[in-house]
Short mmCIF file of N, CA and C in Angstrom, two decimals:
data_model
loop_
_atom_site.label_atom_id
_atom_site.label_comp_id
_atom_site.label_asym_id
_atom_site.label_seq_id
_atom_site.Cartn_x
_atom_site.Cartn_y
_atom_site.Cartn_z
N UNK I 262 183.06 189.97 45.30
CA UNK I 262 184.27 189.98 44.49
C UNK I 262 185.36 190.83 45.13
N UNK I 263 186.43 190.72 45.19
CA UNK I 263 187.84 191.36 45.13
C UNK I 263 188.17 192.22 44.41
N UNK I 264 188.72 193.17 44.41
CA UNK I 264 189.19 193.92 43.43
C UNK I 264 190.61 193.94 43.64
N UNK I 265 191.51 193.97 42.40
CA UNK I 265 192.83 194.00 43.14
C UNK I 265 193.54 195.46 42.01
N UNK I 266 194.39 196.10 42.65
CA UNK I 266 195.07 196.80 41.96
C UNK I 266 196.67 196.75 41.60
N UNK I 267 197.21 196.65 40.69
CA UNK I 267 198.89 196.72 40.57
C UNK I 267 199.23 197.58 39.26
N UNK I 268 200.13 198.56 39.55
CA UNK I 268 200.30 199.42 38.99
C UNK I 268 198.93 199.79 38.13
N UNK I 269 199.08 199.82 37.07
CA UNK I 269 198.12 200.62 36.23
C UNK I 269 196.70 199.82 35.86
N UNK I 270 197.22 198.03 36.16
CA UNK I 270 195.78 197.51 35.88
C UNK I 270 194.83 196.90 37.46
N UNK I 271 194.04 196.96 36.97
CA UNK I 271 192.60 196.69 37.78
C UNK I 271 192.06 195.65 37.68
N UNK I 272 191.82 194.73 38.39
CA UNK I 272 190.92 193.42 38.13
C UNK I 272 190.00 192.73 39.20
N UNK I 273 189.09 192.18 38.78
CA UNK I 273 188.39 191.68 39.89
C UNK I 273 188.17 189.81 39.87
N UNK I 274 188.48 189.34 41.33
CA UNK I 274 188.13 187.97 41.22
C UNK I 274 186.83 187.50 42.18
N UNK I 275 186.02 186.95 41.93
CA UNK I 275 184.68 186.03 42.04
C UNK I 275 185.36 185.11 42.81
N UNK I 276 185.15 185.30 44.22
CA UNK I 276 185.48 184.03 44.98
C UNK I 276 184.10 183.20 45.65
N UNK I 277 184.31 182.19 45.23
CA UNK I 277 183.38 181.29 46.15
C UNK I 277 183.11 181.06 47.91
N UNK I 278 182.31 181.15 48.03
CA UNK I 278 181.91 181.36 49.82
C UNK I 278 183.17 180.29 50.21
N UNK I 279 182.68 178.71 49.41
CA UNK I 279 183.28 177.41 50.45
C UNK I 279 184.45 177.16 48.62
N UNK I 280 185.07 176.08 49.17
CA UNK I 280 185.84 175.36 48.20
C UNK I 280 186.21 174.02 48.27
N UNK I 281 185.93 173.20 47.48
CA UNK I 281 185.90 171.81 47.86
C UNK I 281 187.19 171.26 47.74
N UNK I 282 187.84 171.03 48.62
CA UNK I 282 189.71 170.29 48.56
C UNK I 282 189.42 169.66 48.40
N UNK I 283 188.81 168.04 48.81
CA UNK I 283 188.77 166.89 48.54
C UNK I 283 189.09 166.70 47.26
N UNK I 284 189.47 166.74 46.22
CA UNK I 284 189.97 166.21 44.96
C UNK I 284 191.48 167.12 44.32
N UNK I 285 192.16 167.85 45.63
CA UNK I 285 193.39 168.49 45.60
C UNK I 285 194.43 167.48 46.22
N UNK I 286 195.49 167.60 45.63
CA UNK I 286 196.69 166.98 46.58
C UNK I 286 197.00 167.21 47.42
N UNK I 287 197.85 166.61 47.92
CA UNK I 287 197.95 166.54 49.76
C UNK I 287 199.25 168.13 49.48
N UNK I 288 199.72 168.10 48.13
CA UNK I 288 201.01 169.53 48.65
C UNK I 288 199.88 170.91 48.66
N UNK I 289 198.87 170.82 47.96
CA UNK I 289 197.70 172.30 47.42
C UNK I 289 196.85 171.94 49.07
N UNK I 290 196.54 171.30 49.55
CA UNK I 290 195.63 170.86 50.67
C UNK I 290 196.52 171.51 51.84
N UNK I 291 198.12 171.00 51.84
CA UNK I 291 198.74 171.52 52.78
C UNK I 291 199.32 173.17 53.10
N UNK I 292 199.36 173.58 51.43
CA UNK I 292 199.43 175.01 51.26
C UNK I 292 198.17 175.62 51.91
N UNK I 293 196.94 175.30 51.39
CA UNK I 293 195.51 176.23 51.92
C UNK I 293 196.00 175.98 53.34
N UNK I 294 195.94 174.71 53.90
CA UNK I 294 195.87 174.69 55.64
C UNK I 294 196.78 175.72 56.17
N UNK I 295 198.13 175.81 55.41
CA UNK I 295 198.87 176.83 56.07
C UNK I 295 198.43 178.28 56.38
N UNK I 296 197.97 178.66 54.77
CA UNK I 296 197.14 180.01 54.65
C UNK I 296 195.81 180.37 55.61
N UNK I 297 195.28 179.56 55.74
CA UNK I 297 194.02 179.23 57.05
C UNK I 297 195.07 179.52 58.37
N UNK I 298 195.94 178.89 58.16
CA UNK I 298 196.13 178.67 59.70
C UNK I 298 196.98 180.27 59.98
N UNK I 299 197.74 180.86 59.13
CA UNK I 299 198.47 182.58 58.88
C UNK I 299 197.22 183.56 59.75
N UNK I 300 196.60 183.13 58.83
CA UNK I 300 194.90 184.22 58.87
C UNK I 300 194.63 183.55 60.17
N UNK I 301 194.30 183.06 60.88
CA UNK I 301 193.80 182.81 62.23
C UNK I 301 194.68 183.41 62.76
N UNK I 302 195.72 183.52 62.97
CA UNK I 302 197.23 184.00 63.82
C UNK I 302 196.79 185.42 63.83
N UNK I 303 197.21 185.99 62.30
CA UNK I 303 196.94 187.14 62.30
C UNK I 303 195.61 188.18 62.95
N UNK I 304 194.38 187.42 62.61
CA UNK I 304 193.08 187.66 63.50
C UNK I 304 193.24 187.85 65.22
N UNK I 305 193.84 186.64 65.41
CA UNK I 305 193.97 186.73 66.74
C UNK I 305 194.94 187.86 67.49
N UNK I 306 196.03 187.83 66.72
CA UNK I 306 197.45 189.04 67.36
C UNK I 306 197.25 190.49 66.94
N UNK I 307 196.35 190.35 66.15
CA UNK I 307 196.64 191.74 65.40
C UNK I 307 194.80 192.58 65.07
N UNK I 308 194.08 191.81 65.34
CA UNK I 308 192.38 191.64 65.72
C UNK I 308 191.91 192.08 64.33
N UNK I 309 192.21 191.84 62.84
CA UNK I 309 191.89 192.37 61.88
C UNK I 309 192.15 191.36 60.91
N UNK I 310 191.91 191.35 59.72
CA UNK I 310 192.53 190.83 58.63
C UNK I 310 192.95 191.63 57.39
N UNK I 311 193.22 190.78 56.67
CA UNK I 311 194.09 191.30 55.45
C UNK I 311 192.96 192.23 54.14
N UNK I 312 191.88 192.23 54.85
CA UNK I 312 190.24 193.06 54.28
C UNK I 312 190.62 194.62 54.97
N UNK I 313 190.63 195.36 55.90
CA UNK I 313 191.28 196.25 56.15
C UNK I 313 191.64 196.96 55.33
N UNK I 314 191.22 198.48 55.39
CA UNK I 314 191.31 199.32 54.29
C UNK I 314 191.87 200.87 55.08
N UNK I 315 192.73 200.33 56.05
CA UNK I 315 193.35 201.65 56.62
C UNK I 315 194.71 201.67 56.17
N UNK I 316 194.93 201.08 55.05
CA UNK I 316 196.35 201.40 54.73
C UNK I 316 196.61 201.34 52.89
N UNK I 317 197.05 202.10 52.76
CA UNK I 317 197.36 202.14 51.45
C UNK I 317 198.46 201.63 50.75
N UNK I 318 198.34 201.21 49.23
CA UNK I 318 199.36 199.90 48.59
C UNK I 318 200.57 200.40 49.00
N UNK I 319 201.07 201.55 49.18
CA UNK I 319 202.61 201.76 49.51
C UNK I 319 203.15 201.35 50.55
N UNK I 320 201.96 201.52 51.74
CA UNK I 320 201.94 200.51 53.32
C UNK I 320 202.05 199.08 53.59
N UNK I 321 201.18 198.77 52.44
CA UNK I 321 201.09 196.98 52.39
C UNK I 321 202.62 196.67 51.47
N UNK I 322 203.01 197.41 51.14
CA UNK I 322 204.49 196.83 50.58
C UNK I 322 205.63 197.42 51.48
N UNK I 323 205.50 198.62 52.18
CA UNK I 323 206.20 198.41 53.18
C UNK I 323 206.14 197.17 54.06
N UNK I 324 205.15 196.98 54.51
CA UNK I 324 205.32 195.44 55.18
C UNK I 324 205.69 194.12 54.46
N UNK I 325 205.37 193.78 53.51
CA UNK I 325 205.85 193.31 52.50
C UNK I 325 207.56 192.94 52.83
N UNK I 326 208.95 194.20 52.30
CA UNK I 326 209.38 194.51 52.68
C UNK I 326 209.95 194.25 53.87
N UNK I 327 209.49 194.62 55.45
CA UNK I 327 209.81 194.29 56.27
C UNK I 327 209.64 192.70 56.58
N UNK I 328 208.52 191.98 56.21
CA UNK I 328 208.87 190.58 56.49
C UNK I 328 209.64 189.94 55.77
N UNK I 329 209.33 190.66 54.68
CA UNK I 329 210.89 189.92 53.71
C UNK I 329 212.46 189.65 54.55
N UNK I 330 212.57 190.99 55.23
CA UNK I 330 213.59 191.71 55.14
C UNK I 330 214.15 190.58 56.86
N UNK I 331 212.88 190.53 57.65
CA UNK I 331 213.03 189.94 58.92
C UNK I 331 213.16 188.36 58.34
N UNK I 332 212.65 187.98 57.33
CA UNK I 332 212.67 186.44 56.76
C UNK I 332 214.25 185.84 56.56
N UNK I 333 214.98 186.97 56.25
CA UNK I 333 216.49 186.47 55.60
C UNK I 333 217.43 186.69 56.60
N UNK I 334 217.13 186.84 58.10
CA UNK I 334 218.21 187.79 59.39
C UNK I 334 218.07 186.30 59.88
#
């Protein structure tokens, strides 16, 4: 499970190992492929993923933030 934190509440989500697309649309099919394909990039350039626990929520929204910020230049 996940745990996620934002501000004051706490929650946890139950993710499944696999997930079956075949009965998703081609726009939800093309979103996951994108997200698959982010996370490989990132693995590869940066040798980690988004599991990484050397940074704390104020860090992950600084970056946040900065890609925002590089998204609109």
């Amino acid at each position: 499970p996940y745990k996620y934190c934002y501000c004051y509440y706490t929650y946890t989500i139950n993710m499944p190992e696999s997930v079956d697309v075949e009965h998703l649309d081609s726009v939800v099919k093309s979103v996951i492929s994108k997200f698959v394909g982010r996370a490989n990039i990132g693995l590869e350039k940066y040798g980690t993923t988004l599991d990484r626990t050397d940074l704390q929520t104020v860090d992950w929204i600084n970056h946040a933030q900065e890609e925002l910020m590089d998204g609109i230049l």
